[in-house]
Coordinates of C-alpha atoms in Angstrom, one line a residue:
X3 CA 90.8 98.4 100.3
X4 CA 87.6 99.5 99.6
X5 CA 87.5 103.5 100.4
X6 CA 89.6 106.2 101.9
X7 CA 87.6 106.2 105.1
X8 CA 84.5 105.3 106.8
X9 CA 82.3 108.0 108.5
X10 CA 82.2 107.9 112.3
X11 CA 77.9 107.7 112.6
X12 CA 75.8 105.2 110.7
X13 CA 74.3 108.4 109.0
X14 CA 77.7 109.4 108.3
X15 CA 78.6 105.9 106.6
X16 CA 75.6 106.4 104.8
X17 CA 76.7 109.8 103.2
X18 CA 80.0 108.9 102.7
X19 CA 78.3 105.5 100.5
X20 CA 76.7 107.6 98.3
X21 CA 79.5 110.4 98.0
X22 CA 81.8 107.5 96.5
X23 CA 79.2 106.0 94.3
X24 CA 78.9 110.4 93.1
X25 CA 82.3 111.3 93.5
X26 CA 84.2 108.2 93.6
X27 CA 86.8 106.8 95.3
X28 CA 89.4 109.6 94.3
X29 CA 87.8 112.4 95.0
X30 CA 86.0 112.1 98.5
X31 CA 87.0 112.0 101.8
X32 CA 85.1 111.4 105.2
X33 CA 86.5 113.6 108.0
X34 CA 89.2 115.6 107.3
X35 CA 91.1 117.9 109.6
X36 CA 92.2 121.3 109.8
X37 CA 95.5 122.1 111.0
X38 CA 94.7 122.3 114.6
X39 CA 93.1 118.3 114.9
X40 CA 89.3 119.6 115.0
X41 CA 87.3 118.0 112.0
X42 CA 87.1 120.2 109.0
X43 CA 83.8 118.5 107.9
X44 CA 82.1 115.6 107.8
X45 CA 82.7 114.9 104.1
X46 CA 84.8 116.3 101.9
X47 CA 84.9 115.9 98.0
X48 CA 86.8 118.0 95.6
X49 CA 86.6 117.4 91.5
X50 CA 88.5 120.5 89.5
X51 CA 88.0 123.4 91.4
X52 CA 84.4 122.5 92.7
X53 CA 84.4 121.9 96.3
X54 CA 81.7 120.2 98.5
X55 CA 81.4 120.3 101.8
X56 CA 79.2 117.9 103.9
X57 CA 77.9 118.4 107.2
X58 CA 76.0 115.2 108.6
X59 CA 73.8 116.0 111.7
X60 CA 71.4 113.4 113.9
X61 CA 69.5 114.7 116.2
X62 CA 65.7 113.5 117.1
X63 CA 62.8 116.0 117.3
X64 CA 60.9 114.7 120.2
X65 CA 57.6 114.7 120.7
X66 CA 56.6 115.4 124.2
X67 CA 52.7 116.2 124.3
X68 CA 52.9 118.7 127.3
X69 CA 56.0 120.8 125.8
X70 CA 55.3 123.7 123.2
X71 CA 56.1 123.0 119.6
X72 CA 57.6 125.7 118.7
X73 CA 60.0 125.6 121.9
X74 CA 60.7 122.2 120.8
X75 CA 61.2 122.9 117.1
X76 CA 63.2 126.6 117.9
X77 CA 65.6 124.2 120.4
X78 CA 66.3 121.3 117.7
X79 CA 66.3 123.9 114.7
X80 CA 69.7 125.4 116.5
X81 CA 71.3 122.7 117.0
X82 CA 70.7 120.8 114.3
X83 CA 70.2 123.9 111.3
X84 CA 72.0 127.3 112.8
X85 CA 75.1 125.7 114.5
X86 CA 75.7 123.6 111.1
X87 CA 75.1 126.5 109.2
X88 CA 77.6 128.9 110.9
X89 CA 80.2 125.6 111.3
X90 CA 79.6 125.9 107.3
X91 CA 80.7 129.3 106.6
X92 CA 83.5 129.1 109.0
X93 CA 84.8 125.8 107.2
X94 CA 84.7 128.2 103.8
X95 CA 86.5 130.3 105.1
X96 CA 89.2 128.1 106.3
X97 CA 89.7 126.4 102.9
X98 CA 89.5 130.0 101.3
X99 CA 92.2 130.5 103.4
X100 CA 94.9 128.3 102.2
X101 CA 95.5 126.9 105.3
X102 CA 96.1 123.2 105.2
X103 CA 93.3 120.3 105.4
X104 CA 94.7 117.1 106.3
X105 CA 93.3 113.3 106.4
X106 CA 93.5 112.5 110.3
X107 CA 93.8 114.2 113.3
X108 CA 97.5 114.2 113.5
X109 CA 98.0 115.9 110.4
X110 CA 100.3 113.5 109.0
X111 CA 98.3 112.7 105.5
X112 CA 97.8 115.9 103.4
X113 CA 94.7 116.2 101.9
X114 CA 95.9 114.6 98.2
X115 CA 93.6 116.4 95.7
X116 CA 94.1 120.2 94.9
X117 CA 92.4 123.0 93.9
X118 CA 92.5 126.8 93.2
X119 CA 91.2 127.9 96.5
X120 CA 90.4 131.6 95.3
X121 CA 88.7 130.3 92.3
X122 CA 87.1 127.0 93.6
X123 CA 83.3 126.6 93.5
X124 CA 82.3 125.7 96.7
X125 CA 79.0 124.2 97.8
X126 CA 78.3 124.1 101.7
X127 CA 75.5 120.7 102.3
X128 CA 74.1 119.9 105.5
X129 CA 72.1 117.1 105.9
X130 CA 70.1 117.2 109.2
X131 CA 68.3 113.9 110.8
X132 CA 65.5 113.7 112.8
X133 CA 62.6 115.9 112.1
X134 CA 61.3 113.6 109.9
X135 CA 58.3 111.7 112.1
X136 CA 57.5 114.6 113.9
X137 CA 57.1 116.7 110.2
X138 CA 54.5 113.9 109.3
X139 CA 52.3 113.8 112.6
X140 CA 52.0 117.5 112.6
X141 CA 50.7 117.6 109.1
X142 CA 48.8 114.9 107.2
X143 CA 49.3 116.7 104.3
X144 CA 53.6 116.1 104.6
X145 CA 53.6 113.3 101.4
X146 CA 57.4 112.8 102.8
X147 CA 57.7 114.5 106.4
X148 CA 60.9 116.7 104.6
X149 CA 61.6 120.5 105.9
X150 CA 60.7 123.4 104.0
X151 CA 63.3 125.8 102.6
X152 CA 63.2 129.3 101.7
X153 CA 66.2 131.3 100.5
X154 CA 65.2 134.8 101.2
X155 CA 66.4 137.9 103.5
X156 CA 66.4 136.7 107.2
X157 CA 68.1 137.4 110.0
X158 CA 68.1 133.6 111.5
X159 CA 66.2 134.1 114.3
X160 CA 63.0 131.5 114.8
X161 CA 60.9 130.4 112.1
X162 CA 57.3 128.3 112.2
X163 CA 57.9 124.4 112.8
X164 CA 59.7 122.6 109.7
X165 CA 60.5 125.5 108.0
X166 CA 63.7 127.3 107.7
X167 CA 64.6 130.6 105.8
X168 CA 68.5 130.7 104.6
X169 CA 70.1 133.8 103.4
X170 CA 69.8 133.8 99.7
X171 CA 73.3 135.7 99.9
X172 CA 75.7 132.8 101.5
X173 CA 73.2 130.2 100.9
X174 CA 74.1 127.1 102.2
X175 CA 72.2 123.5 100.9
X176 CA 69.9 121.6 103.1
X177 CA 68.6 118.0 103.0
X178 CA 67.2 115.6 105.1
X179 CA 66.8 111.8 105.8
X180 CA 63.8 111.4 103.5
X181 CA 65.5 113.1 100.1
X182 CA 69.1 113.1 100.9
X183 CA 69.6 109.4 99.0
X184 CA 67.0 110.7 96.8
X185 CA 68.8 113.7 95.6
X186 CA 72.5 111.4 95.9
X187 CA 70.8 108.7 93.7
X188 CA 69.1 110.6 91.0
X189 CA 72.3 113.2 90.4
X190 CA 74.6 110.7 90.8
X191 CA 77.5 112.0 88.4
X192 CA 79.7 115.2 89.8
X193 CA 78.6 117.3 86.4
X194 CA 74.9 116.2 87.2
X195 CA 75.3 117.0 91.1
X196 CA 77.5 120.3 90.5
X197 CA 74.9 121.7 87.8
X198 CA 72.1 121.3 90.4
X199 CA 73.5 123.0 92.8
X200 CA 74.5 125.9 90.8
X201 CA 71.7 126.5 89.6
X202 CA 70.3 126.7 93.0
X203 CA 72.2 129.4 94.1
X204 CA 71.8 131.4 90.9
X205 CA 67.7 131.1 91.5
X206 CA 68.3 132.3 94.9
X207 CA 69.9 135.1 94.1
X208 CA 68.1 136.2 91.4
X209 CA 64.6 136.1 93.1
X210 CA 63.3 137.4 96.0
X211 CA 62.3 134.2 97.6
X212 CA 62.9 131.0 96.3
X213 CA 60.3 128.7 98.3
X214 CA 59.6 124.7 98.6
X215 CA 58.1 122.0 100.0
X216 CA 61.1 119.7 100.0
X217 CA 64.1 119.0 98.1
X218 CA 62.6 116.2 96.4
X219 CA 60.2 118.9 95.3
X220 CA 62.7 121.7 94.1
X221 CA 64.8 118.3 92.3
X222 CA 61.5 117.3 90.5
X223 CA 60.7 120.9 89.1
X224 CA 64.4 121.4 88.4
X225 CA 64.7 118.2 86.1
X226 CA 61.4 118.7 84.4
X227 CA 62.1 122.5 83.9
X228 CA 64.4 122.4 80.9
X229 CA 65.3 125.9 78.6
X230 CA 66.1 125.0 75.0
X231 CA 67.6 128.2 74.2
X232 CA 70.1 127.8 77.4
X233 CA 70.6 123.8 76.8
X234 CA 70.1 123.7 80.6
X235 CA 67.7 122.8 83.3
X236 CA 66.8 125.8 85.6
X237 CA 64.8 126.7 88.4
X238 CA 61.8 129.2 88.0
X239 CA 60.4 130.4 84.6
X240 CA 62.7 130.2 81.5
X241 CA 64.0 132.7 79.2
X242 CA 62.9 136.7 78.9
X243 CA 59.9 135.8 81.7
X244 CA 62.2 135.4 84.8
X245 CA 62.5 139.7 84.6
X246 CA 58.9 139.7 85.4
X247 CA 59.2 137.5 88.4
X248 CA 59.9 138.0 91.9
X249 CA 60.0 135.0 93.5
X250 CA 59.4 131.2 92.9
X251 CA 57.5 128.9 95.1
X252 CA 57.2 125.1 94.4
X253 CA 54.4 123.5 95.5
X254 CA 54.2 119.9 97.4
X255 CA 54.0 116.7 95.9
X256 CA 56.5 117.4 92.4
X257 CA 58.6 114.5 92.7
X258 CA 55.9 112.1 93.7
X259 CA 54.4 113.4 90.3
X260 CA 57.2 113.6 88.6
X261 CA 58.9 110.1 89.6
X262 CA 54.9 108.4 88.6
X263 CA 55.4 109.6 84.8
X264 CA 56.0 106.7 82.7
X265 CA 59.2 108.5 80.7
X266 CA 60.8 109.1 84.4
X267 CA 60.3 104.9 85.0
X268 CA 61.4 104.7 81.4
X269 CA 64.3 106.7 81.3
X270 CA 65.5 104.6 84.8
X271 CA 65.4 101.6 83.1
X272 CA 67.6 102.9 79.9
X273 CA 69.9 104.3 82.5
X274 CA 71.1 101.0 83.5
X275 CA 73.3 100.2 80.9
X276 CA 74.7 103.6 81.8
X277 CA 76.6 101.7 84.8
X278 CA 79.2 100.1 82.5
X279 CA 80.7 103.4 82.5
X280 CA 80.8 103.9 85.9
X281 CA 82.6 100.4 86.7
X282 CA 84.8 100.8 84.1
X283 CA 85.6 104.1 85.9
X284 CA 85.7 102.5 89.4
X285 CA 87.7 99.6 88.4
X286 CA 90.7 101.7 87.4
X287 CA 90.1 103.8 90.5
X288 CA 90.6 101.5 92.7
X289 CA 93.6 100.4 91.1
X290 CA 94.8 103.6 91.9
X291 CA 94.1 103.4 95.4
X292 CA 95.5 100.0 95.5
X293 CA 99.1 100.8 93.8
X294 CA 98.4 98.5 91.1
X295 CA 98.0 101.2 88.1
X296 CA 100.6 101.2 85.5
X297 CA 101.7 104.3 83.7
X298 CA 102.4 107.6 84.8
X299 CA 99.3 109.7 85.1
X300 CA 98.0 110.9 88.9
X301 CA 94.3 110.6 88.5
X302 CA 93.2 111.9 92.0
X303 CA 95.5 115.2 90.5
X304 CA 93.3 115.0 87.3
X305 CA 94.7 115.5 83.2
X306 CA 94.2 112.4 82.9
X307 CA 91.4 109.7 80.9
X308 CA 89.7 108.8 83.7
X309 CA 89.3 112.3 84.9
X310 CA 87.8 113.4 81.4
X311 CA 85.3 110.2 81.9
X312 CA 83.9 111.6 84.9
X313 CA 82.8 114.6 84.0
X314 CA 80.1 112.4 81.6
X315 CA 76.6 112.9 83.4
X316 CA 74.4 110.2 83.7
X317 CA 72.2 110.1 80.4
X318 CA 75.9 110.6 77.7
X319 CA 77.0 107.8 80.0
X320 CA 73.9 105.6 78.4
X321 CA 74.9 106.4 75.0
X322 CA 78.3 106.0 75.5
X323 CA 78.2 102.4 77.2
X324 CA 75.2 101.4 74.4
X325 CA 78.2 102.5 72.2
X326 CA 81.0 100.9 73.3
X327 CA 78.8 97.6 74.4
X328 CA 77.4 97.4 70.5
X329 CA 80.8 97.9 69.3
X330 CA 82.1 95.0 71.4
X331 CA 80.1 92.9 70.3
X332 CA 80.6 93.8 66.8
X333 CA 83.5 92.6 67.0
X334 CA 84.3 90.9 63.6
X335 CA 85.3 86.6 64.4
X336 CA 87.6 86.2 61.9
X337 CA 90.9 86.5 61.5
X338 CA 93.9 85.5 64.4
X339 CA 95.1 89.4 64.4
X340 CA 92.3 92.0 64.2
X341 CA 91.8 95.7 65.3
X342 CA 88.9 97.9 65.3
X343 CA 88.6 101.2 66.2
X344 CA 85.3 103.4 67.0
X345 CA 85.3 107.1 67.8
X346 CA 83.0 108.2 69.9
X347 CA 82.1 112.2 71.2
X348 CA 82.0 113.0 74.3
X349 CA 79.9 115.8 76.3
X350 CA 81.8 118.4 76.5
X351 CA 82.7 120.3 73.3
X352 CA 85.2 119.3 70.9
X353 CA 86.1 116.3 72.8
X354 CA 85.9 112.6 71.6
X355 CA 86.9 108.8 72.4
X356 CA 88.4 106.5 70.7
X357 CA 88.1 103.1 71.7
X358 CA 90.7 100.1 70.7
X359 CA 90.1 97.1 70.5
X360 CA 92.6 94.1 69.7
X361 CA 92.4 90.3 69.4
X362 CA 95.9 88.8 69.1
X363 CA 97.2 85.8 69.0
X364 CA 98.0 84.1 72.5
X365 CA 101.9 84.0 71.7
X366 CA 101.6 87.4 71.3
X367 CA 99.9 88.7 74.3
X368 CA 102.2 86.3 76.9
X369 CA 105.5 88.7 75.8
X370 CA 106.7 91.1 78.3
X371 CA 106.4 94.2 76.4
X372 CA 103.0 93.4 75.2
X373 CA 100.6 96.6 77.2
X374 CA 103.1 98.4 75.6
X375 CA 102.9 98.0 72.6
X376 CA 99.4 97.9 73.1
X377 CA 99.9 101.4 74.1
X378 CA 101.5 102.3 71.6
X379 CA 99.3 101.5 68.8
X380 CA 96.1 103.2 71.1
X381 CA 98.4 106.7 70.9
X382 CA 98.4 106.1 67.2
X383 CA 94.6 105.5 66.7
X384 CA 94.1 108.8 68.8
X385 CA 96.3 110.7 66.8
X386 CA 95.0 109.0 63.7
X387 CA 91.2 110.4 65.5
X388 CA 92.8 114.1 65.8
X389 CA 93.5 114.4 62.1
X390 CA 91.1 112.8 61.0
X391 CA 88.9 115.3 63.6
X392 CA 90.9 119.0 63.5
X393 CA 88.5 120.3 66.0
X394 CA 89.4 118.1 68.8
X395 CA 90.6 119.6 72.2
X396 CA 91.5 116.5 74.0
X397 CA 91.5 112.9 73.0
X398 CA 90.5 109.8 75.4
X399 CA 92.3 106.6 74.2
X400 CA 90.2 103.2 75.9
X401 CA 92.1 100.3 74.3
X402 CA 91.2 96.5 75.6
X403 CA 91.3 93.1 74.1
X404 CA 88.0 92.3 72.6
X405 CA 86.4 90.1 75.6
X406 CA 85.2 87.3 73.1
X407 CA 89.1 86.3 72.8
X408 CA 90.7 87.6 75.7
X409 CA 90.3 84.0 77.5
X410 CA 88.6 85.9 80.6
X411 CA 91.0 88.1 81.5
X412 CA 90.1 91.9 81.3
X413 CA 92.4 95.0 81.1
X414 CA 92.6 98.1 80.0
X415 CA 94.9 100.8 78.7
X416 CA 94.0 104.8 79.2
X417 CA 95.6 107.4 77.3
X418 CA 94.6 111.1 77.4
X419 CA 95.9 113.3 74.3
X420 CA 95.6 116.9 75.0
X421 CA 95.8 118.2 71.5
X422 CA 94.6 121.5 70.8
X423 CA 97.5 122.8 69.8
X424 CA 98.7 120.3 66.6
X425 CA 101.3 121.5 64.8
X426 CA 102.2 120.4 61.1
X427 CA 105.0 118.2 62.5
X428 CA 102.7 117.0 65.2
X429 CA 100.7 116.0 62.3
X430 CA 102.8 114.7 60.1
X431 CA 104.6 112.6 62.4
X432 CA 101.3 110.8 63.7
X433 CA 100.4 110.3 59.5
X434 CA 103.2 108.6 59.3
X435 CA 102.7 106.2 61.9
X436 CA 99.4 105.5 60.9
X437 CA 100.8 104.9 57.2
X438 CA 100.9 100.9 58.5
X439 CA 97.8 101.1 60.2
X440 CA 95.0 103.3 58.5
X441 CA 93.1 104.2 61.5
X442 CA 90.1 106.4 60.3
X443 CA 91.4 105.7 57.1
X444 CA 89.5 102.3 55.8
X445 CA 86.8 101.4 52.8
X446 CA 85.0 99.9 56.0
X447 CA 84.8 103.0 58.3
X448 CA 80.9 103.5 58.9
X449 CA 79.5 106.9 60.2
X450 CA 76.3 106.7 62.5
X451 CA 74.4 110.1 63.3
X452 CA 72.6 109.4 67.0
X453 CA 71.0 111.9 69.4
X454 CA 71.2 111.2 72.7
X455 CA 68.4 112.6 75.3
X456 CA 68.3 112.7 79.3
X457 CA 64.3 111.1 79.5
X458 CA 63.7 108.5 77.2
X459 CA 60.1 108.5 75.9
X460 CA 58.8 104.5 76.2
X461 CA 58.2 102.7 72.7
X462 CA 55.8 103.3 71.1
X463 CA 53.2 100.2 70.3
X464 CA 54.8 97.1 67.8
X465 CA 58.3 99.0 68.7
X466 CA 61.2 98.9 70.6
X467 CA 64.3 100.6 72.0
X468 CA 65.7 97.3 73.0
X469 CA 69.3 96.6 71.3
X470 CA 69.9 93.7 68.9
X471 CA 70.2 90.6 71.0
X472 CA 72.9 89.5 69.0
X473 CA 76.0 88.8 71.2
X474 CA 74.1 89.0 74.3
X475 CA 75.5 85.5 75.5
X476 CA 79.5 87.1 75.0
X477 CA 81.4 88.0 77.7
X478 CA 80.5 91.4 79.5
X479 CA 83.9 93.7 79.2
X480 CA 82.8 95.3 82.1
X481 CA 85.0 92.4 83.9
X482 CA 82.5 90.8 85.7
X483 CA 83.0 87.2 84.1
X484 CA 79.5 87.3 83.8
X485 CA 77.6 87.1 80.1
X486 CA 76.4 90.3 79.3
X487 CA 72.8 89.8 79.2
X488 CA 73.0 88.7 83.2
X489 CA 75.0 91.7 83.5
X490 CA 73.8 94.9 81.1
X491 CA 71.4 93.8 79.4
X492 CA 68.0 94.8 80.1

């Protein structure tokens, strides 16, 4: 089992691909139904209350010398733009609805992941094929043949060739062959893709006009348009200077710029090691999928580890796998029972890690009730992390056998510790377990102070960024069975 479905067109296959490698396995779903057997949308994927809906149109723009181009453009712009767009807004309205979505035609499989449809966040994507080649023959000066967007007031009615005008009120999202995988690949996380996209519709509302090239354009000004004072990307000018402005317009060629800087190459290549996160992630998905997930927690219904490790974006996934990796292969070689512990902090506020690790003798991990003890001592350390840490909200528990003595077998233990209310007794009682243990308690615990940036500026000359090569022929815990220099290292 590899997926929940398969999309029906190749460039419906191709959408669904990347919404897993976003979204994951859990959370989207190719093709569901609405309670009378018509397709909802092409793509479905739902993390929290944000909703996304995809709409996957192919449809070639031909070029026929003796026809006029705009007939040609107005006929493929309402088939392939305006039908989608209104199909859009009606599939909004369903879910807002309440009415059921369901996984086939027959509606016998309920759609499994819910939400709060009256306070759901829901983004309405088309992706429309076709008009690429005939963008780049009419105009030279096309670096990508991609359509040009414009949230503004408009009725709908025709617009010049390769350019279409969306209502900056209901605005739905458009992309196209050329920067769909573009966009997909570079805001590959749901907190990456999700903050995007919001801040799309809050530019298009606030201006008059927001104007571009391509999406590839408006995803290159976005990323390299960051406000200090918010913490945030944004679209537009930053701070007190966006009263003064009516509209935006981005020009062409800002991604091809952008993605030719060497921090963006950089920062691509320190992302790699980011990856580790993401199969850890996967791997305990599609156990999930497969029935073959111990414990009692319903990811795909979220309060749960995993759930908390996706909402990571993409460059706190780099720290936390250089992290985690480092403190694998830290691992001390001595002794026949060790433990180590490392707390890590997560993204979001007052939030934090704490990863386990164990090497135990082989007599001791072949008994039955091993995991669970296992588990046991991980919902100590994370209680031990919660007093040592009052502030903490939530605690993630990761706890695995350290892979340079697991003998090549892999497995992990989740634990999510929703703690922000702690009581005395809840505190008292966790103390005591730890009494025999000392999490967070040792001579030996070390405290490292690291900052964490989305673009990583290259090394300077006679330096490097590389990590100590120490350890690099160990086994990769990512449960590949390959050494982690083949694997992650870089």
């Amino acid at each position: 089992m590899t997926g929940n479905s398969s999309g029906v067109t190749a460039t419906e296959r191709l959408l669904a691909e990347f919404c897993e490698r976003s979204f994951l396995k859990l959370w989207s779903y190719p093709n569901p139904h609405k309670d009378d057997g018509h397709e909802l949308c092409d793509l479905l994927a739902v993390f929290g209350d944000t909703v996304f809906i995809f709409f996957d149109r192919e449809n070639e723009l031909p070029d026929i010398t003796d026809k006029d181009p705009q007939v040609l453009w107005n006929r493929w712009k309402r088939n392939v733009i305006d039908r989608q767009v209104r199909t859009a807004h009606g599939a909004e309205r369903y879910i807002r609805s309440g009415r059921p979505i369901f996984l086939d035609a027959k509606c016998e499989k309920p759609f499994p992941v819910p939400f709060d449809k009256d306070n759901a966040v829901i983004h309405k994507i088309i992706v429309a094929h076709g008009a690429k080649e005939a963008c780049e023959r009419a105009s030279p000066q096309n670096v990508y043949g991609s359509l040009a967007i414009a949230y503004t007031e408009t009725d709908g009615g025709p617009t010049h060739p390769f350019h279409i005008e969306i209502d900056r009120h209901n605005p739905v999202h458009v992309l196209d062959s050329h920067n769909m995988p573009i966009v997909l690949r570079e805001l590959d996380t749901v907190t990456d893709f999700s903050a995007y996209l919001e801040e799309k519709v809050r530019a298009a509302a606030a201006f008059d006009y927001l104007s571009y090239c391509g999406e590839e354009d408006l995803l290159g000004h976005y990323l390299m348009n960051y406000d200090a004072a918010t913490n945030r990307h944004v679209i537009g000018p930053r701070g007190k200077d966006h009263s003064r402005v009516d509209g935006v317009m981005i020009g062409e060629g800002e991604w091809r710029d952008f993605v030719q800087t060497v921090v963006y190459k950089n920062t691509k290549n320190e992302d790699r090691i980011s990856y580790f996160w993401d199969q850890l992630i996967q791997r305990t998905c599609q156990n999930s999928l497969e029935g073959t997930l111990g414990g009692n927690s319903n990811i795909a219904r979220g309060e749960s580890a995993i759930h908390e490790m996706v909402k990571e974006p993409r460059f706190m996934r780099r720290g936390l796998s250089e992290k985690m990796l480092t403190a694998v292969d830290r691992f001390p070689d001595t002794g026949s029972f060790t433990r180590q512990v490392t707390f890590l902090p997560s993204f979001k506020p007052n939030v934090g890690y704490v990863l386990l690790q164990l090497r135990v003798p082989e007599a001791i991990r072949a008994t039955a009730d091993f995991r669970e003890k296992r588990q046991t001592l991980l919902e100590i350390a994370c209680g031990a992390a919660k007093n040592k840490f009052p502030n903490l909200v939530k605690v993630i528990g990761i706890g695995i056998e350290n892979p340079k003595f697991s003998g090549g077998t892999v497995s992990e233990d989740f634990i999510l510790m929703p703690c922000e209310t702690w009581t005395d007794e809840t505190k008292a009682y966790y103390e005591e377990l730890n009494r025999n243990w000392n999490f967070f308690g040792t001579p030996a615990l070390r405290r490292f102070n690291d900052r964490v940036t989305q673009f990583v500026q290259p090394p300077r000359a006679g330096k490097s960024t590389q990590p100590s090569p120490r350890g690099r022929n160990a086994p990769c815990p990512c449960g590949s069975g390959r050494k982690f220099k083949k694997c992650h290292g870089r």
